[in-house]
Coordinates of C-alpha atoms in Angstrom, one line a residue:
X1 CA 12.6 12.6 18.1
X2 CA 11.3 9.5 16.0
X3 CA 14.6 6.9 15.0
X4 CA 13.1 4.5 13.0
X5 CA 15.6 1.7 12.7
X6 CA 16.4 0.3 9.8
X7 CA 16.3 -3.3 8.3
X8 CA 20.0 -2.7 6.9
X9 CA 19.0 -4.1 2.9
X10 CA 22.6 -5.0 2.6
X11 CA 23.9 -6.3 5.8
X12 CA 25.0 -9.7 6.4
X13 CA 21.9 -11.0 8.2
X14 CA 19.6 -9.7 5.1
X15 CA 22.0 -11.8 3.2
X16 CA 21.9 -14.7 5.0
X17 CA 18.0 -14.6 5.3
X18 CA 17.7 -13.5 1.2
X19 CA 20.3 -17.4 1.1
X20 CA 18.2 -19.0 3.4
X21 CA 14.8 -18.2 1.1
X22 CA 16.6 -19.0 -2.3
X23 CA 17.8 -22.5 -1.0
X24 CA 14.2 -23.4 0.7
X25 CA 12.5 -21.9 -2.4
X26 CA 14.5 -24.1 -4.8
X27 CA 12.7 -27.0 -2.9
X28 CA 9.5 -26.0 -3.2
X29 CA 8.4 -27.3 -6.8
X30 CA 5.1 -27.1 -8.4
X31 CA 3.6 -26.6 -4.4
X32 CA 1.7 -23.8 -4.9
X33 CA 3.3 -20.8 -2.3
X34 CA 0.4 -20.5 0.1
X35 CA 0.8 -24.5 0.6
X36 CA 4.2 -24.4 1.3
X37 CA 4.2 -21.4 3.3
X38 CA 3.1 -23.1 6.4
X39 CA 5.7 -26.0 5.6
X40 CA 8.5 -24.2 6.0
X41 CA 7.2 -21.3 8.8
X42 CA 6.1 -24.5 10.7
X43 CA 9.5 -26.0 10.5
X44 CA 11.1 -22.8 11.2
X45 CA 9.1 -22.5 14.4
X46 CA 9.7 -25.7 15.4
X47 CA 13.5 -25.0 15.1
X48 CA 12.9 -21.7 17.5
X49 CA 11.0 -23.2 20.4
X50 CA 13.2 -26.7 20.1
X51 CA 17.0 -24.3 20.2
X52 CA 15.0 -22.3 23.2
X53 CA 14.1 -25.5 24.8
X54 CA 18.3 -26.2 24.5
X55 CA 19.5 -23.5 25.8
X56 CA 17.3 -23.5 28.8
X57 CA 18.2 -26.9 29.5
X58 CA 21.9 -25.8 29.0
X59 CA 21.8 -23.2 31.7
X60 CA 19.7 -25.6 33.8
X61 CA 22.9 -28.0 33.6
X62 CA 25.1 -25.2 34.7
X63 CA 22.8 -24.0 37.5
X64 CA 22.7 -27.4 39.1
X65 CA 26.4 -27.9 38.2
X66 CA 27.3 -25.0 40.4
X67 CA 25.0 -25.7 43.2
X68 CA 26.7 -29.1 43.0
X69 CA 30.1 -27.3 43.7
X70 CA 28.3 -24.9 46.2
X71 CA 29.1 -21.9 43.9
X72 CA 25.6 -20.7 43.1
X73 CA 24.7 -17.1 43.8
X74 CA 22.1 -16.4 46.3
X75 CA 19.4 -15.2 44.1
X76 CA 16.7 -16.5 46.2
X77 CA 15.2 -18.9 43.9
X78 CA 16.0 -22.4 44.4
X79 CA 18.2 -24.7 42.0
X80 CA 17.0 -26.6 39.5
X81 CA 15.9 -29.8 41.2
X82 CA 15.0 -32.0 37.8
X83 CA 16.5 -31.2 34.1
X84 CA 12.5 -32.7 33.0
X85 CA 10.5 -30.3 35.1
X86 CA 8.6 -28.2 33.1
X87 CA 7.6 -25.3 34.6
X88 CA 11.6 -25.0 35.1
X89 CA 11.0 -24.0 31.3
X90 CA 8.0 -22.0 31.5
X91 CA 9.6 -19.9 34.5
X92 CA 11.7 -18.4 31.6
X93 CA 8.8 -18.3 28.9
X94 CA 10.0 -21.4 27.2
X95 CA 8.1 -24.1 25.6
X96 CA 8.5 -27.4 27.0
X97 CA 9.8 -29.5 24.0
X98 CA 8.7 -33.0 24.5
X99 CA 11.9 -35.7 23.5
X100 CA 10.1 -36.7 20.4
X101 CA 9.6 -33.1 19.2
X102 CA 13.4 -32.2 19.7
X103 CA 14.8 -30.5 16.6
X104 CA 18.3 -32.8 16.9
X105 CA 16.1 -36.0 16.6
X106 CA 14.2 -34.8 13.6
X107 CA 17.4 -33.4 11.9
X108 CA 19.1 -36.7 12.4
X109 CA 15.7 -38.7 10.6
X110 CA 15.5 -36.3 7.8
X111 CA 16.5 -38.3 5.1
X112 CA 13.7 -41.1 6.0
X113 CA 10.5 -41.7 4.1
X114 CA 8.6 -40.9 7.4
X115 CA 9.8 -37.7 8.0
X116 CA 6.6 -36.1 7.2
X117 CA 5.2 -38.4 9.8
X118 CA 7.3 -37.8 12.3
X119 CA 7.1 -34.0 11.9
X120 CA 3.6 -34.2 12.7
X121 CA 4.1 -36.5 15.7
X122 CA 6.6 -33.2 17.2
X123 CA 3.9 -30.6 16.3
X124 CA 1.3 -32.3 18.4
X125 CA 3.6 -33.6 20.7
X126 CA 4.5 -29.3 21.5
X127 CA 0.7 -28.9 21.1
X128 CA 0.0 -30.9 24.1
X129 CA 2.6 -30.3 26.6
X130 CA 1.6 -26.1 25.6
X131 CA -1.8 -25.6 25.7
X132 CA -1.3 -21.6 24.3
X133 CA -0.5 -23.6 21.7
X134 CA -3.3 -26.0 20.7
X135 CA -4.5 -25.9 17.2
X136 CA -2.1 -23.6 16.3
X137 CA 0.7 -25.6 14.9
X138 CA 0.6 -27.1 11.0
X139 CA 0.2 -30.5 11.0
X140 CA 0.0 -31.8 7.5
X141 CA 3.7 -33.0 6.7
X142 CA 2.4 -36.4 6.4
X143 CA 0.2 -35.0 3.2
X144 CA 0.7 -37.3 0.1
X145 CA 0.9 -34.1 -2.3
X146 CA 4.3 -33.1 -0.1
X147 CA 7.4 -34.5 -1.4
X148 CA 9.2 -36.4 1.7
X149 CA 12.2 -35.9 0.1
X150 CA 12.3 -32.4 -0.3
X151 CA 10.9 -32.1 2.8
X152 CA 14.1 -33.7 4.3
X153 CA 15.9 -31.1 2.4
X154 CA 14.0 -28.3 3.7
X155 CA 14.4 -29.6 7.8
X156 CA 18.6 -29.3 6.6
X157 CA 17.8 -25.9 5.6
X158 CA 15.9 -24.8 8.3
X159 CA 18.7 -26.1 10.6
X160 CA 21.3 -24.0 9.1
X161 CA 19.3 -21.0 11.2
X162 CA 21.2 -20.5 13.8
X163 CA 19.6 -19.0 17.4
X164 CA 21.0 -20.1 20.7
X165 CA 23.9 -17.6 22.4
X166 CA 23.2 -13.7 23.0
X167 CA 24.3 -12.2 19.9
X168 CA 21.1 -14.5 18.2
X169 CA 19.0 -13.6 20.5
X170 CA 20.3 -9.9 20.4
X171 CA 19.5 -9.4 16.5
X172 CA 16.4 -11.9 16.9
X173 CA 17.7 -13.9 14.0
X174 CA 15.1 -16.5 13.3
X175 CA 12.5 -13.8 14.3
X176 CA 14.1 -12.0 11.0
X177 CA 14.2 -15.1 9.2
X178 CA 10.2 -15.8 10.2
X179 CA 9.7 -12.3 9.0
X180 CA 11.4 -12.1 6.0
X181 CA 9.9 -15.4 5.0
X182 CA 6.6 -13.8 5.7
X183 CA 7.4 -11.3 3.0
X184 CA 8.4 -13.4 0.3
X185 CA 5.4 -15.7 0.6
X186 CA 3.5 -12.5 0.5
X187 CA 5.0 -11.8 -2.8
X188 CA 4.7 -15.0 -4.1
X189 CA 1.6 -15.0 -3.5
X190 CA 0.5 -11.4 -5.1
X191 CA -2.8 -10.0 -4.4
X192 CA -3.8 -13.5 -1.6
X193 CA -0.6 -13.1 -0.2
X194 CA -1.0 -9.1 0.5
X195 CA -3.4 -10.2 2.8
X196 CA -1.4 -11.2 5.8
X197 CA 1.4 -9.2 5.0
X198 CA 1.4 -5.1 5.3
X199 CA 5.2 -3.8 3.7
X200 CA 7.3 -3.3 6.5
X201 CA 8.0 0.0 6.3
X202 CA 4.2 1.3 6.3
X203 CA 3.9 -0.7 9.9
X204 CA 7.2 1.2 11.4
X205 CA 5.6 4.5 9.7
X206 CA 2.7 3.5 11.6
X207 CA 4.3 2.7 15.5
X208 CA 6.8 5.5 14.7
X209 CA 4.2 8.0 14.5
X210 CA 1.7 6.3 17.3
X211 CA 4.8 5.7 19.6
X212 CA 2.7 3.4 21.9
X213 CA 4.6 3.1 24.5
X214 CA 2.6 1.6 27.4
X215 CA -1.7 0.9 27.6
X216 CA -3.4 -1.4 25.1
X217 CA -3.0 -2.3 21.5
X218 CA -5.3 -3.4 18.9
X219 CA -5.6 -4.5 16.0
X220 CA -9.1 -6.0 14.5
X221 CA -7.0 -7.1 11.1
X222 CA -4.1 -7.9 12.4
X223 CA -3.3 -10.5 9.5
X224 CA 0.1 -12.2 11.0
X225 CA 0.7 -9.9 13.5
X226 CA 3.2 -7.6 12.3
X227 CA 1.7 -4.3 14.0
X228 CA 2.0 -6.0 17.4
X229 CA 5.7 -7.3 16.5
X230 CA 6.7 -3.8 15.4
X231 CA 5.2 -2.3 18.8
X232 CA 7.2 -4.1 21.2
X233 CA 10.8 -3.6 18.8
X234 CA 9.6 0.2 18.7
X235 CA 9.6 0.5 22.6
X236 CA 12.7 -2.2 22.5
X237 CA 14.4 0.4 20.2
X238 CA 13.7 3.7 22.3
X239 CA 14.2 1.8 25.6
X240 CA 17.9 3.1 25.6
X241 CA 16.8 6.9 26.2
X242 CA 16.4 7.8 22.9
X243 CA 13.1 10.4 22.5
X244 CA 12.1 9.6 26.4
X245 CA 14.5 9.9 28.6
X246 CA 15.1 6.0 29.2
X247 CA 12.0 5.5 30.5
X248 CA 10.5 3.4 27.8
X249 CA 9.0 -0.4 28.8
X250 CA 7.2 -2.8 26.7
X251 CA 4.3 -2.0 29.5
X252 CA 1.4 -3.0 26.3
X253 CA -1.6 -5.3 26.1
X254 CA -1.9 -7.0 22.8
X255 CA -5.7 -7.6 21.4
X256 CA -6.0 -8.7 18.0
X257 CA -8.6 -9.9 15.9
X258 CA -8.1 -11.9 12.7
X259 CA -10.4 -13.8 10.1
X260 CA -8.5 -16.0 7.9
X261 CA -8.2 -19.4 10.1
X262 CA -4.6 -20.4 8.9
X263 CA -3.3 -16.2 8.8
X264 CA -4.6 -16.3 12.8
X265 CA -2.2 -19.6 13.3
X266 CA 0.9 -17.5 11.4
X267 CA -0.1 -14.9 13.3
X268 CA -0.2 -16.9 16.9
X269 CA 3.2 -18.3 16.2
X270 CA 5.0 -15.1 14.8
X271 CA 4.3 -13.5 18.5
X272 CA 5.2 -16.7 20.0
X273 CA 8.5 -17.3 18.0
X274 CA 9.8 -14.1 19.6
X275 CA 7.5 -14.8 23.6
X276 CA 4.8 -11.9 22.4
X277 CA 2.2 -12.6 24.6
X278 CA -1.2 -11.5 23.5
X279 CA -5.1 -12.1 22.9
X280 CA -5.4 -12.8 19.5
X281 CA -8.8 -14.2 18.2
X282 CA -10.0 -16.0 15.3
X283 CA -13.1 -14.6 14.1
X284 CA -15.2 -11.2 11.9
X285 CA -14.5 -8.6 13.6
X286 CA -18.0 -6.9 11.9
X287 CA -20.3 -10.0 12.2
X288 CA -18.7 -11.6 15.8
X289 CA -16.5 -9.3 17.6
X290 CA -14.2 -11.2 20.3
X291 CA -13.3 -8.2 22.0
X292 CA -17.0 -6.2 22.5
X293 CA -16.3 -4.2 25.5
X294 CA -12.3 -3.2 24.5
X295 CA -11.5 0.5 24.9
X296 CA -7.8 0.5 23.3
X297 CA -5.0 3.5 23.8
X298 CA -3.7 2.4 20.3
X299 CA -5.3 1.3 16.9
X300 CA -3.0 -0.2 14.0
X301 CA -4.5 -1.4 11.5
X302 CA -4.5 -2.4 7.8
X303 CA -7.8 -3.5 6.9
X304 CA -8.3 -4.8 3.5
X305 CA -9.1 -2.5 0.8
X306 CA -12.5 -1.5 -0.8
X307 CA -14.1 -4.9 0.6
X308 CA -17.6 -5.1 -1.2
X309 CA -19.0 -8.1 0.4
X310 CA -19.1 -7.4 3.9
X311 CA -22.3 -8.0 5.4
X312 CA -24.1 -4.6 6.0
X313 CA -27.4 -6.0 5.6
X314 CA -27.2 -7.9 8.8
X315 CA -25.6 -4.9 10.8
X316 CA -27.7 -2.1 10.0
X317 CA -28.7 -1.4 13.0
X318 CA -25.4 -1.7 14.4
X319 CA -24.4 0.3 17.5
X320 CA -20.6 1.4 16.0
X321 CA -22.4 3.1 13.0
X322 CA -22.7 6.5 15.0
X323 CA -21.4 8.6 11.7
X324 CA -23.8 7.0 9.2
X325 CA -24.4 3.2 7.9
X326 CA -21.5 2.7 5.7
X327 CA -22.6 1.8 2.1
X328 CA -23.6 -2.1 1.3
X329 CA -20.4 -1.9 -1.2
X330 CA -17.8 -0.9 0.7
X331 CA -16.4 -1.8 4.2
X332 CA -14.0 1.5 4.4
X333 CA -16.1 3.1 6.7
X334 CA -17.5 0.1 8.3
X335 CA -13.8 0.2 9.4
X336 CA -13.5 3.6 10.3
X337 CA -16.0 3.5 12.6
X338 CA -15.1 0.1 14.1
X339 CA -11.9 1.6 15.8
X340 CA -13.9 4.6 16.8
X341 CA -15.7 2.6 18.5
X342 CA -13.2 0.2 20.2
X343 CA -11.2 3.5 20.8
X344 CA -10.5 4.9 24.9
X345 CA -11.6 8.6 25.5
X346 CA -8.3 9.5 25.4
X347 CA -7.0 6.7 22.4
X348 CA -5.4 7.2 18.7
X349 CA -6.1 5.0 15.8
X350 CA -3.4 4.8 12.8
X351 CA -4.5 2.7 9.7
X352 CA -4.0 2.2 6.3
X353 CA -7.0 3.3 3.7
X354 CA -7.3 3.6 0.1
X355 CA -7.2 6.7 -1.3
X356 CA -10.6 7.2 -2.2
X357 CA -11.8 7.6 1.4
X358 CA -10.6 10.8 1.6
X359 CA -12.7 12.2 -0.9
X360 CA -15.5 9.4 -2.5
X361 CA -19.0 11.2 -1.7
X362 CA -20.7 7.9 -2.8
X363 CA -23.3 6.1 -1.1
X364 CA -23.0 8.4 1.8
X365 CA -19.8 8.0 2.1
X366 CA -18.8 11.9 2.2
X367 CA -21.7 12.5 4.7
X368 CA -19.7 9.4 6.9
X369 CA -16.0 11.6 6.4
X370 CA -18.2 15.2 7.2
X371 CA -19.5 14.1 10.5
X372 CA -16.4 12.4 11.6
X373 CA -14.3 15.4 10.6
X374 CA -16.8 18.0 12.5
X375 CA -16.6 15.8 15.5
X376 CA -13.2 16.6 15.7
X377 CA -11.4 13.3 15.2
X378 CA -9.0 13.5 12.7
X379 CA -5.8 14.1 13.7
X380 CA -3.4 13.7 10.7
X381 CA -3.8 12.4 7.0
X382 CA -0.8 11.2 4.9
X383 CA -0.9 10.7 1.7
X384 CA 1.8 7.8 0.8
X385 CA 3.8 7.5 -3.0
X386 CA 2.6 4.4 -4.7
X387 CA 4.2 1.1 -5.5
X388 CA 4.5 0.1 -2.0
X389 CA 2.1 -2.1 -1.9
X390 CA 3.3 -5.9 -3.8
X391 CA -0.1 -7.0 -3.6
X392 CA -1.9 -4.2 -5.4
X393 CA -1.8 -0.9 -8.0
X394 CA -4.5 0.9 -5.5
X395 CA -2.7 3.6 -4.4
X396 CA -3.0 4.4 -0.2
X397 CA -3.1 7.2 2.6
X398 CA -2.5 6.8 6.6
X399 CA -5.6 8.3 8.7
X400 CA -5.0 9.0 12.4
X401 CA -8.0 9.6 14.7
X402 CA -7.6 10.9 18.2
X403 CA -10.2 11.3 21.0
X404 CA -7.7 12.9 23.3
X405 CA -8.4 16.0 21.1
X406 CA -11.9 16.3 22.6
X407 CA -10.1 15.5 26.0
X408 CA -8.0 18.6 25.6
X409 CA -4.3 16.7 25.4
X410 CA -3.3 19.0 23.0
X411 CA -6.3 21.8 23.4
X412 CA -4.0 24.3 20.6
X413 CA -5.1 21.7 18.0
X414 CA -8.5 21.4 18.4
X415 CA -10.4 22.3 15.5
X416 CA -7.5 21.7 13.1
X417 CA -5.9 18.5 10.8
X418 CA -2.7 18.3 9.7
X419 CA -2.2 17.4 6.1
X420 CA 1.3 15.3 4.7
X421 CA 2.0 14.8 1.4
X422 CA 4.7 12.2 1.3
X423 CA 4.1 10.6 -2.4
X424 CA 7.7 11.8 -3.5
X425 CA 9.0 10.1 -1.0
X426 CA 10.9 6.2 -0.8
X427 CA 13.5 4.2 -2.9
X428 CA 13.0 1.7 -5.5
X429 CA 13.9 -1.7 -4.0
X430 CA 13.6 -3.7 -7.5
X431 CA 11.9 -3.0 -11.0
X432 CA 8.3 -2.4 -9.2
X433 CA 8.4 -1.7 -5.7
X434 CA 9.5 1.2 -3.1
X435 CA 10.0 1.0 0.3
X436 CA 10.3 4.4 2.8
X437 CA 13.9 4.8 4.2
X438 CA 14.4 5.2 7.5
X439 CA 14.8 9.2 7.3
X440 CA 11.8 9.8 5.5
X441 CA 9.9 7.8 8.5
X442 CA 11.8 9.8 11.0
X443 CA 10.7 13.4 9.0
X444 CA 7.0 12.5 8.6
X445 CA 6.9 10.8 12.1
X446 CA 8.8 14.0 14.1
X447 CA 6.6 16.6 11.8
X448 CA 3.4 14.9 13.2
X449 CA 4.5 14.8 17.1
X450 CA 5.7 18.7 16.6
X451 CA 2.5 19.4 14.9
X452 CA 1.2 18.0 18.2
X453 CA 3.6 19.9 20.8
X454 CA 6.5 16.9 21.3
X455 CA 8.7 19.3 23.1
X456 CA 11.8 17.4 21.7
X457 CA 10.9 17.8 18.2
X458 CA 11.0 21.0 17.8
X459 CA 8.2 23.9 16.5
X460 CA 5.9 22.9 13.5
X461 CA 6.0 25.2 10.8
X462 CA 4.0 24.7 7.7
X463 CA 6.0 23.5 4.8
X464 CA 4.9 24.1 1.2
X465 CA 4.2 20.9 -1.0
X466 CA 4.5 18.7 2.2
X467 CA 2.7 19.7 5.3
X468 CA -0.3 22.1 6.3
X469 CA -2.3 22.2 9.4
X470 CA -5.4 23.1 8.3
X471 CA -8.4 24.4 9.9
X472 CA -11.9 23.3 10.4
X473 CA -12.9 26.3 8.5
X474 CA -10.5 25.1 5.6
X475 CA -11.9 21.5 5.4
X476 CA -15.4 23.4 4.9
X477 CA -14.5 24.9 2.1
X478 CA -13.3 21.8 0.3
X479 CA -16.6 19.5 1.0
X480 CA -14.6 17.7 3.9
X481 CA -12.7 16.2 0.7
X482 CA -9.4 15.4 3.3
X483 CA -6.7 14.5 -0.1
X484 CA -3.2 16.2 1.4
X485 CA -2.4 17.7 -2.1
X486 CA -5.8 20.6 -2.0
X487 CA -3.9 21.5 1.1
X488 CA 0.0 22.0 1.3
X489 CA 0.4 23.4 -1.9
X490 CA 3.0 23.3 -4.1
X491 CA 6.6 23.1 -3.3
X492 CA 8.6 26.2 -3.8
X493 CA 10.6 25.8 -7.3
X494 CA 14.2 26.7 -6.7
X495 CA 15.7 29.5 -8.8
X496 CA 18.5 29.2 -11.4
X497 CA 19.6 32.8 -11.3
X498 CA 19.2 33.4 -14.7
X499 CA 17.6 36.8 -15.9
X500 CA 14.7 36.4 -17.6
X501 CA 16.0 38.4 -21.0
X502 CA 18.8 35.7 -21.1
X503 CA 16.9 33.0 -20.8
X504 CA 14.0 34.0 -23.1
X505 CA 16.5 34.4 -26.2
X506 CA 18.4 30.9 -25.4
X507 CA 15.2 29.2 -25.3
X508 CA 14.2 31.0 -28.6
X509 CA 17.2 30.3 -30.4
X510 CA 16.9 27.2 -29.1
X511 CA 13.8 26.4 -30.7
X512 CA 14.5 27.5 -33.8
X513 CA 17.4 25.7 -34.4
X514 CA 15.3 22.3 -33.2
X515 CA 12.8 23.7 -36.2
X516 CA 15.3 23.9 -38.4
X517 CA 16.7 20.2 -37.9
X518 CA 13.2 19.3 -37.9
X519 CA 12.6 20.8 -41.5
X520 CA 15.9 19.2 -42.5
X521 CA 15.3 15.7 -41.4
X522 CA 11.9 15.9 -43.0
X523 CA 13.4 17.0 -46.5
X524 CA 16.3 13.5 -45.9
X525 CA 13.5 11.4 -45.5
X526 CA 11.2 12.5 -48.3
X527 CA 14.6 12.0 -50.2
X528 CA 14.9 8.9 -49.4
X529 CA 11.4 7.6 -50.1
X530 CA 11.1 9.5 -53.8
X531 CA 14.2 7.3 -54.2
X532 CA 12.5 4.0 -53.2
X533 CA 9.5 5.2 -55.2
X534 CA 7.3 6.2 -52.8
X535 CA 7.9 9.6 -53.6
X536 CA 5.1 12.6 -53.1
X537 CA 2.8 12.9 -55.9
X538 CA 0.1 15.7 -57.1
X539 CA -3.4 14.7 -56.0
X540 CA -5.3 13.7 -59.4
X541 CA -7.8 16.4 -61.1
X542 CA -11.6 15.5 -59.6
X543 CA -13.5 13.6 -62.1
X544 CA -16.1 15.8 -64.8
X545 CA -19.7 16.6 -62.9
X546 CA -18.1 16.2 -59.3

C-alpha cells in the first residue's frame, strides 16, 4: 500500500524553516530573488558540507582517542592515522573542507567588509580539494551590487541551521531548509522561478505511484533535482517494511539532464547537500543528449509546458520521432517521445503535461497521441485540480507510459488505460494555491498499483466520477481524446430521502414566496425613487406624421 509521508505544514521544523526564510528574506533588499537565490543556497551549502566536515573530524578525534587507550573495536579497518587526511573524509562521503573554507572561520569574519571576498576564497577553496565539485559552487559574493553587510547578516542566519548529531541528520534538517528555500524562491520568482521547482506534492504523487525501488532513474528536465531527492526518501520511507516486506534499498542509478547552467549547479548541490550521487548533465536534451544510449527503468519528469521554440527544424529527421514529428510549435510531444525513447523494454515513465495533450488534434498532434495509444503504452492518465502550480493558471494531468505492458508484466491489462479524475481533490494552502494531502496521494497511488495487480492493495473496481479502466475499443470511440472526465462518469449524487411529492411543493412554495418579496421590494424601491423625483412616467404621445 502507497504511504506517502507528509511534510507536517505545522510542525516545528516547518516553523523553524518558514523563521529561517522570513529573517534571510528581510535581508535581501531591492536584489532581485533569482540573484539572491544562489547567495543564500550557496551559503547554506557551505554550512552543510563545513558541519559534515566537523563531525567527521569529531568522531576521527574519538576513534584515535580510543585506539590511544587500546579500546577500539576490532572492525577491521585501521584507526585514523592523521586528523588532515582526506580520504579519511571521503571514506564516509564527506567533503574535505579546506581550513580556510571552515564555516567557524567565516562566521567569526562576518561582520568584515571582505566577507564577500572571503566567501569566495571557501567556495573555490571546496572546489579544489572536490573535484565532483568544480564549477559547481556560486562564486560571486565579492559582486559590488551585493551588500557586504547584509551579507554578514545572512552567514549569522544561515548559522542558526543547525545539522551535526543524529536527530539532524535523522529529519535531514538543512536538506528541508535547502528545500523549502527552493520553494520560496520559486515563488518569488513566479512563472522564471516555476522552472526549477515542480510543487512538492506532484513529485511524491509521481515516486508514489512509480515506486522505483531499485534500476535506473531519469530525468531529462530535472530542474533542481527534486524527482531524484524524492526517489531515494520514497525507498528511505518504505525501507521499514512498509508495502514490501522490508526489503526496500536505495539500489538506483540517478541520470539527469538539465538546461539552464545555474538550475544544473542548484541541482548538483541539492543531491550533494544530502550525499545523492548521480550523473547529472548540463546541456538540451533535444539538440545534445548527454545520455544517447540510456535505457532507464524509471522516467520522472516535468518538462516545461507548451515550449514553442524548440528547435524542430534541426531534428526532423530525428530517430526518437517514431509516432510522428511533433509540431514546429510545441515540444509536448517532442517530450513524449523523448522518454519513449530513453525508456528499457520493460521501463515506466511518469510526467507532468498540460492538459491539452490529451486531447489537442493540432498540427498532428492527435495522430502523435493515436499511434502511441494503439501501441499500447499508456498506462494511466490523471487528471490533477488546478492551482497547484505557483508558477502558472495552465491547468495539468500526469501521463504514465509502460513498455512492460508489451512485455506481458501485467498481460490482464493489455489493451486497456486506466482513467483518474482527481481535480476535486487537495487543500488550499493560502489565498491561491492547493497542495494534495497525503491521503489523496496514498488513494490515487494504491488505485493505480491495484488497477495493475499489487496484491497488497487490494482488487480494482471502477469508481464512478473517479476511476475507469477503459478499453482500447473505448479510446476508439472518443478519437483517442485521453481527458479522464469522457471516461469515469459522474459521481453518484447521494439521496436526501425526501419523496419527490414533498419536495416538489416545498420548492414551489418556496418560489413563490421569493416572487412575492421580489414584487414587494420592487414596489419599496419605485417608492422611493417617485419620492426623490425620479419617479416612473408615461412615455410621451409620438409626434403628428410619425
Amino acid at each position: 500500500m502507497a504511504s506517502a509521508t507528509g511534510r507536517g505544514s505545522g510542525d516545528a521544523s516547518s516553523d523553524y524553516r518558514r523563521e529561517l526564510w522570513q529573517m534571510a528574506d528581510k535581508l535581501r533588499g531591492s536584489m532581485d530573488a533569482a540573484e539572491y537565490k544562489h547567495v543564500v543556497l550557496g551559503l547554506v551549502f557551505l554550512k552543510y558540507v563545513s558541519d559534515a566536515f566537523a563531525e567527521r573530524r569529531e568522531e576521527l578525534e574519538q576513534e584515535m582517542a580510543a585506539a590511544r587507550a587500546g579500546r577500539l573495536a576490532d572492525s577491521g579497518v585501521p584507526p585514523p592515522a592523521d586528523l588532515d587526511e582526506p580520504d579519511e573524509y571521503r571514506r564516509a562521503n564527506v567533503f574535505w573542507v579546506p581550513e580556510e573554507a571552515r564555516w567557524e572561520l567565516l562566521q567569526s569574519k562576518a561582520r568584515q567588509p571582505d566577507i564577500g571576498h572571503l566567501i569566495d576564497e571557501a567556495m573555490d577553496a571546496i572546489e579544489r580539494a572536490n573535484p565532483a565539485l568544480d564549477g559547481v559552487l556560486p562564486k560571486d559574493y565579492a559582486w559590488p551590487a551585493l551588500d557586504q553587510t547584509r551579507l554578514g547578516q545572512v552567514v549569522d542566519v544561515v548559522s542558526n541551521i543547525q545539522v551535526g548529531g543524529g536527530d539532524a541528520h535523522a529529519t535531514d534538517v538543512l536538506g528541508g531548509v535547502y528545500e523549502y528555500f527552493l520553494e520560496q524562491f520559486a515563488l518569488a520568482e513566479g512563472r522564471k522561478g516555476g522552472e526549477f521547482y515542480t510543487p512538492r506534492s506532484v513529485v511524491r504523487l509521481l515516486v508514489e505511484m512509480l515506486a522505483p525501488y531499485r534500476g535506473r532513474v531519469y530525468d531529462p528536465c530535472c530542474g533542481s533535482a527534486g524527482m531524484f531527492v524524492q526517489s531515494v526518501e520514497f525507498i528511505a520511507a518504505h525501507a521499514t517494511g512498509n508495502g514490501n516486506g522490508g526489503k526496500a534499498r536505495a539500489d538506483i542509478s540517478i541520470y539527469g539532464q538539465e538546461s539552464n547552467y545555474t538550475t544544473w549547479r542548484m541541482a548538483l548541490m541539492n543531491l550533494a547537500i544530502r550525499a545523492i550521487e548521480g550523473q547529472i548533465a548540463h546541456g538540451d536534451s533535444f539538440h545534445h543528449d548527454c545520455h544517447p544510449d540510456l535505457r532507464a527503468d524509471y522516467i520522472l519528469a516535468n518538462p516545461p509546458f507548451n515550449v514553442k521554440e524548440w528547435g524542430q527544424e534541426r531534428l526532423r529527421d530525428d530517430r526518437r520521432w517514431v509516432y510522428g514529428l511533433p509540431p514546429k510549435g510545441n515540444a509536448n510531444f517532442a517530450w513524449v517521445q523523448h522518454f519513449l525513447h530513453h525508456l528499457a523494454p520493460r521501463g515506466t515513465a511518469g510526467f507532468v503535461l498540460a492538459n491539452g495533450s490529451m486531447s489537442s488534434c493540432q498540427s498532428g498532434e492527435g495522430e502523435i497521441r493515436k499511434n502511441i495509444v494503439e501501441d499500447d503504452l499508456v498506462d494511466c492518465i490523471v487528471a490533477l485540480p488546478g492551482q497547484l502550480f505557483r508558477s502558472t493558471q495552465i491547468p495539468v494531468c500526469l501521463w504514465f507510459l509502460s513498455k512492460g505492458r508489451r512485455a506481458g508484466d501485467y498481460r490482464r491489462r493489455n489493451g486497456e488505460v486506466l482513467f483518474i479524475d482527481a481535480r476535486t481533490l487537495g487543500r488550499m494552502i493560502d489565498r491561491t494555491r492547493r497542495e494534495l494531502t497525503a491521503d489523496d496521494i496514498a488513494r490515487i497511488a494504491d488505485t493505480y498499483h491495484a488497477w495493475r495487480g499489487q496484491a497488497d492493495c487490494g482488487e480494482y473496481a471502477d469508481v464512478p466520477g473517479f476511476c475507469k479502466s477503459a478499453s482500447l475499443d473505448d479510446v476508439r470511440r472518443h478519437q483517442h481524446v485521453l481527458t479522464p472526465g469522457r471516461y469515469v462518469g459522474a459521481a453518484p449524487q447521494e439521496e436526501d430521502g425526501e419523496p419527490f411529492e414533498e419536495k416538489m411543493s416545498r420548492l414551489a412554495a418556496q418560489w413563490r414566496k421569493q416572487r412575492a418579496e421580489a414584487a414587494r421590494l420592487d414596489e419599496q424601491i419605485e417608492a422611493n425613487l417617485t419620492a426623490l423625483g425620479f419617479g416612473a412616467t408615461p412615455p410621451s404621445d409620438p409626434p403628428a406624421g410619425a
